[in-house]
mmCIF file of C-alpha atoms in Angstrom:
data_model
loop_
_atom_site.group_PDB
_atom_site.id
_atom_site.type_symbol
_atom_site.label_atom_id
_atom_site.label_comp_id
_atom_site.label_asym_id
_atom_site.label_seq_id
_atom_site.Cartn_x
_atom_site.Cartn_y
_atom_site.Cartn_z
ATOM 1 C CA MET F 1 -17.035 -44.457 -60.031
ATOM 2 C CA ASP F 2 -19.993 -44.507 -62.415
ATOM 3 C CA ASP F 3 -22.379 -45.056 -59.486
ATOM 4 C CA LEU F 4 -21.230 -41.757 -57.968
ATOM 5 C CA THR F 5 -21.730 -39.656 -61.081
ATOM 6 C CA PRO F 6 -25.387 -38.710 -60.343
ATOM 7 C CA LEU F 7 -24.436 -37.921 -56.744
ATOM 8 C CA ARG F 8 -21.552 -35.766 -57.933
ATOM 9 C CA GLN F 9 -23.741 -33.823 -60.348
ATOM 10 C CA GLN F 10 -26.463 -33.396 -57.731
ATOM 11 C CA TRP F 11 -24.115 -31.680 -55.269
ATOM 12 C CA LEU F 12 -22.347 -29.587 -57.902
ATOM 13 C CA ASP F 13 -25.738 -28.294 -59.054
ATOM 14 C CA ARG F 14 -26.751 -27.446 -55.490
ATOM 15 C CA ILE F 15 -23.470 -25.596 -54.986
ATOM 16 C CA LYS F 16 -23.989 -23.671 -58.212
ATOM 17 C CA ASP F 17 -27.525 -22.684 -57.138
ATOM 18 C CA ALA F 18 -26.462 -21.473 -53.657
ATOM 19 C CA ALA F 19 -27.144 -17.720 -53.567
ATOM 20 C CA ASP F 20 -25.362 -16.621 -50.376
ATOM 21 C CA PRO F 21 -22.799 -17.829 -47.804
ATOM 22 C CA SER F 22 -25.575 -19.191 -45.588
ATOM 23 C CA ALA F 23 -26.834 -21.427 -48.393
ATOM 24 C CA ILE F 24 -23.262 -22.584 -49.077
ATOM 25 C CA GLU F 25 -22.926 -23.633 -45.438
ATOM 26 C CA ASP F 26 -26.185 -25.577 -45.625
ATOM 27 C CA VAL F 27 -24.905 -27.485 -48.678
ATOM 28 C CA ARG F 28 -21.610 -28.235 -46.971
ATOM 29 C CA LEU F 29 -23.289 -29.678 -43.900
ATOM 30 C CA ALA F 30 -25.704 -31.740 -46.028
ATOM 31 C CA ALA F 31 -22.861 -33.193 -48.097
ATOM 32 C CA LEU F 32 -19.743 -33.243 -45.896
ATOM 33 C CA GLY F 33 -21.024 -32.779 -42.360
ATOM 34 C CA LYS F 34 -20.919 -35.619 -39.825
ATOM 35 C CA LYS F 35 -24.348 -36.740 -40.976
ATOM 36 C CA GLY F 36 -23.918 -35.544 -44.566
ATOM 37 C CA GLU F 37 -24.694 -37.856 -47.477
ATOM 38 C CA ILE F 38 -21.069 -38.321 -48.607
ATOM 39 C CA SER F 39 -19.867 -38.791 -45.007
ATOM 40 C CA LEU F 40 -22.472 -41.546 -44.484
ATOM 41 C CA LYS F 41 -21.290 -43.307 -47.643
ATOM 42 C CA MET F 42 -17.713 -43.205 -46.318
ATOM 43 C CA ARG F 43 -18.897 -45.120 -43.234
ATOM 44 C CA GLU F 44 -20.221 -47.915 -45.457
ATOM 45 C CA LEU F 45 -16.681 -48.762 -46.612
ATOM 46 C CA GLY F 46 -16.228 -51.006 -43.602
ATOM 47 C CA LYS F 47 -18.879 -53.413 -44.905
ATOM 48 C CA MET F 48 -17.169 -53.867 -48.300
ATOM 49 C CA THR F 49 -14.570 -56.325 -49.456
ATOM 50 C CA PRO F 50 -10.977 -55.098 -49.687
ATOM 51 C CA GLU F 51 -11.211 -54.808 -53.454
ATOM 52 C CA GLU F 52 -14.475 -52.827 -53.325
ATOM 53 C CA ARG F 53 -13.173 -50.665 -50.477
ATOM 54 C CA GLN F 54 -10.090 -49.723 -52.451
ATOM 55 C CA THR F 55 -12.033 -48.709 -55.552
ATOM 56 C CA THR F 56 -15.022 -47.063 -53.851
ATOM 57 C CA GLY F 57 -12.918 -45.404 -51.181
ATOM 58 C CA ARG F 58 -10.730 -43.699 -53.770
ATOM 59 C CA ALA F 59 -13.801 -42.520 -55.677
ATOM 60 C CA LEU F 60 -15.468 -41.156 -52.501
ATOM 61 C CA ASN F 61 -12.316 -39.325 -51.466
ATOM 62 C CA GLU F 62 -12.048 -37.739 -54.892
ATOM 63 C CA LEU F 63 -15.728 -36.775 -54.774
ATOM 64 C CA ARG F 64 -15.352 -35.287 -51.269
ATOM 65 C CA ASP F 65 -12.325 -33.221 -52.367
ATOM 66 C CA GLU F 66 -14.117 -32.042 -55.499
ATOM 67 C CA ILE F 67 -17.214 -31.018 -53.533
ATOM 68 C CA ASP F 68 -15.051 -29.213 -50.943
ATOM 69 C CA THR F 69 -13.136 -27.347 -53.664
ATOM 70 C CA ALA F 70 -16.384 -26.357 -55.383
ATOM 71 C CA LEU F 71 -17.809 -25.106 -52.066
ATOM 72 C CA ARG F 72 -14.777 -22.932 -51.378
ATOM 73 C CA ALA F 73 -14.762 -21.532 -54.884
ATOM 74 C CA ARG F 74 -18.470 -20.692 -54.749
ATOM 75 C CA LYS F 75 -18.110 -19.062 -51.324
ATOM 76 C CA ALA F 76 -15.178 -16.917 -52.517
ATOM 77 C CA SER F 77 -17.145 -15.937 -55.620
ATOM 78 C CA LEU F 78 -20.139 -14.842 -53.541
ATOM 79 C CA GLU F 79 -17.925 -12.861 -51.145
ATOM 80 C CA ASP F 80 -16.194 -11.097 -54.044
ATOM 81 C CA ALA F 81 -19.553 -10.194 -55.569
ATOM 82 C CA ALA F 82 -20.794 -8.871 -52.202
ATOM 83 C CA LEU F 83 -17.653 -6.765 -51.790
ATOM 84 C CA GLU F 84 -17.992 -5.307 -55.264
ATOM 85 C CA ALA F 85 -21.618 -4.427 -54.596
ATOM 86 C CA ARG F 86 -20.676 -2.777 -51.299
ATOM 87 C CA LEU F 87 -17.877 -0.783 -52.883
ATOM 88 C CA ALA F 88 -20.209 0.359 -55.639
ATOM 89 C CA GLY F 89 -22.760 1.511 -53.068
ATOM 90 C CA GLU F 90 -20.216 3.164 -50.745
ATOM 91 C CA TRP F 91 -18.254 5.061 -53.342
ATOM 92 C CA LEU F 92 -16.094 7.800 -51.840
ATOM 93 C CA ASP F 93 -14.635 10.790 -53.588
ATOM 94 C CA VAL F 94 -11.082 10.788 -52.233
ATOM 95 C CA THR F 95 -10.460 14.225 -53.749
ATOM 96 C CA LEU F 96 -12.801 15.860 -51.203
ATOM 97 C CA PRO F 97 -11.059 17.771 -48.361
ATOM 98 C CA GLY F 98 -10.875 16.015 -45.008
ATOM 99 C CA ARG F 99 -13.480 16.624 -42.338
ATOM 100 C CA PRO F 100 -12.032 18.784 -39.554
ATOM 101 C CA ARG F 101 -12.218 17.324 -36.049
ATOM 102 C CA ARG F 102 -12.860 19.707 -33.188
ATOM 103 C CA GLN F 103 -10.210 19.914 -30.518
ATOM 104 C CA GLY F 104 -11.058 19.234 -26.900
ATOM 105 C CA THR F 105 -10.755 21.672 -24.017
ATOM 106 C CA ILE F 106 -9.223 21.462 -20.583
ATOM 107 C CA HIS F 107 -11.578 21.115 -17.610
ATOM 108 C CA PRO F 108 -13.037 24.448 -16.402
ATOM 109 C CA ILE F 109 -11.387 23.964 -12.982
ATOM 110 C CA SER F 110 -7.978 23.556 -14.624
ATOM 111 C CA GLN F 111 -8.638 26.558 -16.824
ATOM 112 C CA VAL F 112 -9.692 28.797 -13.936
ATOM 113 C CA THR F 113 -6.658 27.643 -11.920
ATOM 114 C CA GLU F 114 -4.416 28.720 -14.785
ATOM 115 C CA GLU F 115 -6.250 32.031 -15.143
ATOM 116 C CA ILE F 116 -5.927 32.834 -11.434
ATOM 117 C CA SER F 117 -2.282 31.740 -11.326
ATOM 118 C CA ALA F 118 -1.464 33.934 -14.339
ATOM 119 C CA ILE F 119 -3.071 36.988 -12.729
ATOM 120 C CA PHE F 120 -1.144 36.567 -9.478
ATOM 121 C CA ALA F 121 2.061 35.839 -11.416
ATOM 122 C CA ASP F 122 1.751 39.329 -12.902
ATOM 123 C CA MET F 123 1.796 40.636 -9.307
ATOM 124 C CA GLY F 124 4.928 38.691 -8.431
ATOM 125 C CA PHE F 125 3.433 35.595 -6.785
ATOM 126 C CA ALA F 126 5.169 32.265 -7.411
ATOM 127 C CA VAL F 127 3.300 28.938 -7.285
ATOM 128 C CA ALA F 128 4.028 26.622 -4.338
ATOM 129 C CA GLU F 129 2.898 23.006 -3.981
ATOM 130 C CA GLY F 130 2.656 20.467 -1.193
ATOM 131 C CA PRO F 131 1.380 16.949 -0.402
ATOM 132 C CA GLN F 132 -2.337 16.168 -0.306
ATOM 133 C CA VAL F 133 -1.857 13.743 2.598
ATOM 134 C CA GLU F 134 -0.626 15.909 5.451
ATOM 135 C CA THR F 135 0.551 15.478 9.016
ATOM 136 C CA ASP F 136 -1.648 16.654 11.836
ATOM 137 C CA TRP F 137 0.959 19.278 12.703
ATOM 138 C CA TYR F 138 1.147 20.921 9.274
ATOM 139 C CA ASN F 139 -2.617 20.833 8.739
ATOM 140 C CA PHE F 140 -3.667 22.042 12.195
ATOM 141 C CA ASP F 141 -1.071 22.836 14.881
ATOM 142 C CA ALA F 142 1.247 24.930 12.705
ATOM 143 C CA LEU F 143 -1.759 27.000 11.646
ATOM 144 C CA ASN F 144 -2.837 27.767 15.213
ATOM 145 C CA ILE F 145 -5.894 25.479 14.988
ATOM 146 C CA ALA F 146 -6.587 24.295 18.536
ATOM 147 C CA PRO F 147 -7.317 20.632 19.377
ATOM 148 C CA GLU F 148 -10.946 21.494 20.162
ATOM 149 C CA HIS F 149 -11.505 23.243 16.832
ATOM 150 C CA PRO F 150 -14.432 21.766 14.810
ATOM 151 C CA ALA F 151 -12.161 21.147 11.810
ATOM 152 C CA ARG F 152 -10.351 18.512 13.875
ATOM 153 C CA GLN F 153 -13.496 16.464 14.441
ATOM 154 C CA GLU F 154 -13.993 13.193 12.577
ATOM 155 C CA HIS F 155 -17.263 14.371 11.016
ATOM 156 C CA ASP F 156 -15.421 17.238 9.281
ATOM 157 C CA THR F 157 -12.082 15.719 8.249
ATOM 158 C CA PHE F 158 -10.798 12.574 6.509
ATOM 159 C CA PHE F 159 -8.317 11.063 8.954
ATOM 160 C CA MET F 160 -5.946 8.276 7.858
ATOM 161 C CA HIS F 161 -5.996 4.945 9.683
ATOM 162 C CA ARG F 162 -3.198 4.128 12.127
ATOM 163 C CA ALA F 163 -2.128 0.601 12.991
ATOM 164 C CA PRO F 164 -3.164 -0.680 16.454
ATOM 165 C CA GLY F 165 -0.689 0.538 19.045
ATOM 166 C CA ASP F 166 0.496 3.475 16.932
ATOM 167 C CA ASP F 167 -0.281 6.500 19.112
ATOM 168 C CA ARG F 168 0.971 9.146 16.701
ATOM 169 C CA PRO F 169 -1.613 11.714 15.525
ATOM 170 C CA PRO F 170 -3.230 10.408 12.342
ATOM 171 C CA HIS F 171 -2.383 11.883 8.966
ATOM 172 C CA VAL F 172 -5.228 13.677 7.177
ATOM 173 C CA LEU F 173 -6.327 14.493 3.677
ATOM 174 C CA ARG F 174 -5.508 18.193 3.843
ATOM 175 C CA THR F 175 -8.537 20.345 4.596
ATOM 176 C CA HIS F 176 -7.006 23.453 2.976
ATOM 177 C CA THR F 177 -3.836 24.416 1.112
ATOM 178 C CA SER F 178 -2.604 26.469 4.083
ATOM 179 C CA PRO F 179 -0.031 23.760 5.014
ATOM 180 C CA VAL F 180 1.726 24.664 1.763
ATOM 181 C CA GLN F 181 2.281 28.153 3.193
ATOM 182 C CA ILE F 182 4.072 26.673 6.206
ATOM 183 C CA ARG F 183 6.246 24.482 3.999
ATOM 184 C CA ALA F 184 7.038 27.412 1.683
ATOM 185 C CA MET F 185 8.096 29.610 4.612
ATOM 186 C CA GLN F 186 10.301 26.826 5.964
ATOM 187 C CA ASP F 187 11.912 26.267 2.574
ATOM 188 C CA GLN F 188 12.293 29.870 1.384
ATOM 189 C CA GLY F 189 12.197 32.052 4.474
ATOM 190 C CA ALA F 190 11.282 35.745 4.206
ATOM 191 C CA PRO F 191 10.518 37.788 2.215
ATOM 192 C CA ILE F 192 8.164 35.538 0.290
ATOM 193 C CA ARG F 193 5.213 35.891 -2.047
ATOM 194 C CA VAL F 194 3.465 32.672 -3.140
ATOM 195 C CA ILE F 195 0.102 31.212 -4.080
ATOM 196 C CA ALA F 196 -0.834 27.596 -3.306
ATOM 197 C CA PRO F 197 -3.475 26.038 -5.584
ATOM 198 C CA GLY F 198 -4.600 22.447 -5.174
ATOM 199 C CA ARG F 199 -7.134 19.834 -4.114
ATOM 200 C CA VAL F 200 -8.500 19.787 -0.580
ATOM 201 C CA TYR F 201 -10.869 17.411 1.210
ATOM 202 C CA ARG F 202 -13.703 17.825 3.708
ATOM 203 C CA MET F 203 -16.594 15.583 4.668
ATOM 204 C CA ASP F 204 -19.333 17.665 3.088
ATOM 205 C CA MET F 205 -21.655 17.189 0.094
ATOM 206 C CA ASP F 206 -24.484 19.374 -1.188
ATOM 207 C CA GLN F 207 -25.236 21.847 -3.996
ATOM 208 C CA THR F 208 -22.344 24.120 -3.038
ATOM 209 C CA HIS F 209 -19.991 21.642 -1.309
ATOM 210 C CA THR F 210 -18.216 18.457 -2.372
ATOM 211 C CA PRO F 211 -15.906 16.115 -0.409
ATOM 212 C CA MET F 212 -13.062 17.046 -2.765
ATOM 213 C CA PHE F 213 -12.722 20.573 -4.108
ATOM 214 C CA HIS F 214 -10.025 23.088 -5.034
ATOM 215 C CA GLN F 215 -8.570 26.055 -3.197
ATOM 216 C CA ILE F 216 -5.972 28.666 -3.938
ATOM 217 C CA GLU F 217 -4.322 30.539 -1.087
ATOM 218 C CA GLY F 218 -1.965 33.458 -1.163
ATOM 219 C CA LEU F 219 0.827 34.501 1.192
ATOM 220 C CA ALA F 220 2.978 37.624 1.211
ATOM 221 C CA ILE F 221 5.617 38.194 3.908
ATOM 222 C CA ASP F 222 7.854 41.283 4.169
ATOM 223 C CA ARG F 223 8.843 43.907 6.715
ATOM 224 C CA ASP F 224 6.161 46.493 5.862
ATOM 225 C CA ILE F 225 3.170 44.420 4.610
ATOM 226 C CA SER F 226 -0.223 45.841 5.586
ATOM 227 C CA MET F 227 -3.978 45.226 5.238
ATOM 228 C CA ALA F 228 -4.095 48.085 2.720
ATOM 229 C CA GLN F 229 -1.776 46.131 0.426
ATOM 230 C CA LEU F 230 -3.923 43.039 0.885
ATOM 231 C CA LYS F 231 -6.995 45.004 -0.218
ATOM 232 C CA TRP F 232 -5.161 46.381 -3.268
ATOM 233 C CA VAL F 233 -3.966 42.909 -4.329
ATOM 234 C CA LEU F 234 -7.469 41.445 -4.077
ATOM 235 C CA GLU F 235 -9.108 44.335 -5.936
ATOM 236 C CA GLN F 236 -6.544 44.005 -8.721
ATOM 237 C CA PHE F 237 -7.196 40.285 -8.897
ATOM 238 C CA PHE F 238 -10.999 40.552 -9.043
ATOM 239 C CA SER F 239 -10.889 43.273 -11.703
ATOM 240 C CA ALA F 240 -8.529 41.189 -13.881
ATOM 241 C CA TYR F 241 -10.442 37.947 -13.333
ATOM 242 C CA PHE F 242 -13.927 39.328 -14.063
ATOM 243 C CA GLY F 243 -12.709 41.755 -16.725
ATOM 244 C CA LYS F 244 -14.192 44.858 -15.088
ATOM 245 C CA PRO F 245 -13.585 47.043 -12.002
ATOM 246 C CA VAL F 246 -14.889 45.235 -8.911
ATOM 247 C CA LYS F 247 -15.287 46.924 -5.540
ATOM 248 C CA THR F 248 -14.492 44.971 -2.375
ATOM 249 C CA ARG F 249 -15.667 45.202 1.209
ATOM 250 C CA PHE F 250 -13.845 43.855 4.268
ATOM 251 C CA ARG F 251 -15.843 42.573 7.253
ATOM 252 C CA ALA F 252 -14.219 41.671 10.574
ATOM 253 C CA SER F 253 -14.110 37.921 11.169
ATOM 254 C CA HIS F 254 -12.035 35.283 12.931
ATOM 255 C CA PHE F 255 -9.643 32.688 11.540
ATOM 256 C CA PRO F 256 -7.134 30.885 13.772
ATOM 257 C CA PHE F 257 -4.248 31.558 11.382
ATOM 258 C CA THR F 258 -4.745 35.314 10.856
ATOM 259 C CA GLU F 259 -5.052 38.299 13.216
ATOM 260 C CA PRO F 260 -6.802 40.555 12.395
ATOM 261 C CA SER F 261 -9.035 38.536 10.065
ATOM 262 C CA ALA F 262 -11.558 39.654 7.483
ATOM 263 C CA GLU F 263 -14.200 38.185 5.214
ATOM 264 C CA VAL F 264 -14.024 39.751 1.766
ATOM 265 C CA ASP F 265 -17.172 40.661 -0.180
ATOM 266 C CA ILE F 266 -17.372 41.727 -3.808
ATOM 267 C CA GLN F 267 -19.854 44.111 -5.381
ATOM 268 C CA CYS F 268 -22.741 42.406 -7.203
ATOM 269 C CA SER F 269 -26.377 42.675 -8.241
ATOM 270 C CA TRP F 270 -29.250 40.250 -8.699
ATOM 271 C CA GLU F 271 -31.467 40.837 -11.713
ATOM 272 C CA GLY F 272 -34.067 38.251 -12.611
ATOM 273 C CA GLY F 273 -32.300 35.668 -10.499
ATOM 274 C CA THR F 274 -28.999 36.253 -12.347
ATOM 275 C CA LEU F 275 -25.883 37.286 -10.436
ATOM 276 C CA LYS F 276 -23.803 40.056 -11.985
ATOM 277 C CA VAL F 277 -20.401 40.812 -10.450
ATOM 278 C CA GLY F 278 -18.992 44.349 -10.396
ATOM 279 C CA GLU F 279 -22.270 46.250 -10.487
ATOM 280 C CA GLY F 280 -25.273 47.058 -8.285
ATOM 281 C CA ASP F 281 -25.640 47.641 -4.563
ATOM 282 C CA GLY F 282 -25.353 44.051 -3.326
ATOM 283 C CA TRP F 283 -22.422 42.217 -1.789
ATOM 284 C CA LEU F 284 -21.297 38.600 -2.050
ATOM 285 C CA GLU F 285 -18.808 36.967 0.322
ATOM 286 C CA VAL F 286 -16.088 35.163 -1.665
ATOM 287 C CA LEU F 287 -13.017 34.565 0.520
ATOM 288 C CA GLY F 288 -11.309 34.872 3.865
ATOM 289 C CA SER F 289 -8.146 36.848 4.591
ATOM 290 C CA GLY F 290 -6.095 38.635 7.190
ATOM 291 C CA MET F 291 -2.671 39.350 8.591
ATOM 292 C CA VAL F 292 -0.653 36.194 9.277
ATOM 293 C CA HIS F 293 -0.807 35.196 12.956
ATOM 294 C CA PRO F 294 2.541 35.363 14.806
ATOM 295 C CA HIS F 295 2.192 31.681 15.771
ATOM 296 C CA VAL F 296 1.940 30.762 12.085
ATOM 297 C CA LEU F 297 5.033 32.808 11.273
ATOM 298 C CA ARG F 298 6.989 31.052 14.007
ATOM 299 C CA SER F 299 5.792 27.663 12.722
ATOM 300 C CA GLY F 300 7.239 28.619 9.340
ATOM 301 C CA GLY F 301 10.567 29.554 10.912
ATOM 302 C CA ILE F 302 10.059 33.323 10.553
ATOM 303 C CA ASP F 303 10.503 35.807 13.392
ATOM 304 C CA PRO F 304 7.224 37.759 13.856
ATOM 305 C CA ASN F 305 9.153 40.590 15.505
ATOM 306 C CA GLU F 306 10.912 41.325 12.200
ATOM 307 C CA TRP F 307 8.438 40.184 9.579
ATOM 308 C CA GLN F 308 4.720 40.422 8.953
ATOM 309 C CA GLY F 309 2.414 39.565 6.091
ATOM 310 C CA PHE F 310 -1.040 38.808 4.802
ATOM 311 C CA ALA F 311 -2.759 35.637 3.632
ATOM 312 C CA PHE F 312 -5.985 34.874 1.806
ATOM 313 C CA GLY F 313 -7.800 31.832 0.499
ATOM 314 C CA MET F 314 -10.605 31.221 -1.980
ATOM 315 C CA GLY F 315 -12.363 28.261 -3.593
ATOM 316 C CA ILE F 316 -11.350 27.786 -7.233
ATOM 317 C CA ASP F 317 -14.559 25.882 -7.929
ATOM 318 C CA ARG F 318 -16.618 28.748 -6.574
ATOM 319 C CA MET F 319 -14.715 31.313 -8.604
ATOM 320 C CA ALA F 320 -15.447 29.251 -11.723
ATOM 321 C CA MET F 321 -19.130 29.116 -10.781
ATOM 322 C CA LEU F 322 -19.255 32.897 -10.393
ATOM 323 C CA LYS F 323 -17.502 33.642 -13.677
ATOM 324 C CA TYR F 324 -19.404 31.160 -15.834
ATOM 325 C CA GLY F 325 -22.802 31.245 -14.105
ATOM 326 C CA ILE F 326 -22.807 27.621 -12.931
ATOM 327 C CA PRO F 327 -25.283 27.238 -10.040
ATOM 328 C CA ASP F 328 -24.385 23.711 -8.889
ATOM 329 C CA LEU F 329 -20.877 22.734 -7.803
ATOM 330 C CA ARG F 330 -21.578 19.114 -8.712
ATOM 331 C CA ALA F 331 -21.527 20.136 -12.377
ATOM 332 C CA PHE F 332 -17.736 19.894 -12.251
ATOM 333 C CA PHE F 333 -17.680 16.302 -11.046
ATOM 334 C CA GLU F 334 -20.623 14.529 -12.713
ATOM 335 C CA SER F 335 -19.567 12.130 -15.459
ATOM 336 C CA ASP F 336 -22.390 13.356 -17.725
ATOM 337 C CA LEU F 337 -20.727 15.886 -20.067
ATOM 338 C CA ARG F 338 -24.070 17.562 -20.668
ATOM 339 C CA TRP F 339 -23.459 19.461 -17.412
ATOM 340 C CA LEU F 340 -20.401 21.213 -18.809
ATOM 341 C CA LYS F 341 -21.805 21.605 -22.326
ATOM 342 C CA HIS F 342 -24.852 23.326 -20.865
ATOM 343 C CA PHE F 343 -22.625 25.962 -19.293
ATOM 344 C CA GLY F 344 -20.586 26.628 -22.411
ATOM 345 C CA PHE F 345 -17.635 24.239 -22.062
ATOM 346 C CA MET F 346 -18.077 22.365 -25.333
ATOM 347 C CA PRO F 347 -15.655 19.551 -26.224
ATOM 348 C CA GLY F 348 -14.493 21.593 -29.213
ATOM 349 C CA ASP F 349 -13.619 24.741 -27.279
ATOM 350 C CA VAL F 350 -9.971 25.767 -27.227
ATOM 351 C CA PRO F 351 -8.952 27.333 -23.879
ATOM 352 C CA SER F 352 -6.949 30.513 -23.549
ATOM 353 C CA VAL F 353 -5.490 31.486 -20.175
ATOM 354 C CA ALA F 354 -5.619 35.192 -20.951
ATOM 355 C CA GLY F 355 -9.044 35.462 -22.507
ATOM 356 C CA GLY F 356 -11.174 32.498 -21.395
ATOM 357 C CA LEU F 357 -12.605 30.293 -24.124
ATOM 358 C CA ASN F 358 -12.098 31.017 -27.797
ATOM 359 C CA ARG F 359 -15.447 30.359 -29.456
#
């Protein structure tokens, strides 16, 4: 035991002088590690006589335990001192008021969808929904879209795979929300007044087109519906949506599901490359419309000899672009939030259906 006294004091002094946890670990390895000084002395016990082994072994075990206890105590002391120093440097006044966290906002597409739906709700239109994966019949045939129509080509439409030997027409990712009109007529009959917002899919991608976008279509069926009522409904909508009177212009066009059909333009001006809706002498095409084709009425289970109506459809994404001055449709789908922040949709904005964003 006396032979180990200098060794004991040597290691206790080194432990006392260790200034940080790293130094403590170095001392531990040098003393108690596999190749540490005390560990090497333990290996020498095998060369001793039984009497020497009993005495020296007990002394080495006691020394090892004492060194280990001293190491732990020194490490705890250093950690406590470090914590106290950190707390002193990071003092916090808990009496200060909390820091407010800004609330997030809904996506501009969702917001515009709600705005449009609220405006048409005031005119008596209910919201109808349908599946995004549609049958060929609902997406094309029921809407008077002929087999040779370009929309039925593979380069324009996402068709679903059929198993080999299955000769049924393939299902499609709906190319418009018009199938919802057919389903609504079948479910509710006439008279009916609905809008159908939702996602649609087409194989297209550029500054003003994306493979997935959003449409909202309207349908009104009654005994005395006319194009004049269609024009009034759209003018009321545009004025409410843009917050100012907006003139409209109808131009003759062709859509398989309406007859007669019309493209609808809204009054606008271009000043310094900036589009302003509701003023000036220019016109901007924004949607398609017309009187519902008799074939479409029959597909919905409604007799065209007793009932007639109008339908219209517009891109929600495009309406958002027009209202908020966003020039690139891809701004809505890029993961980089700087796109939306640049156009005023900050993460802290709180949306309001009636009045846009509350700043």
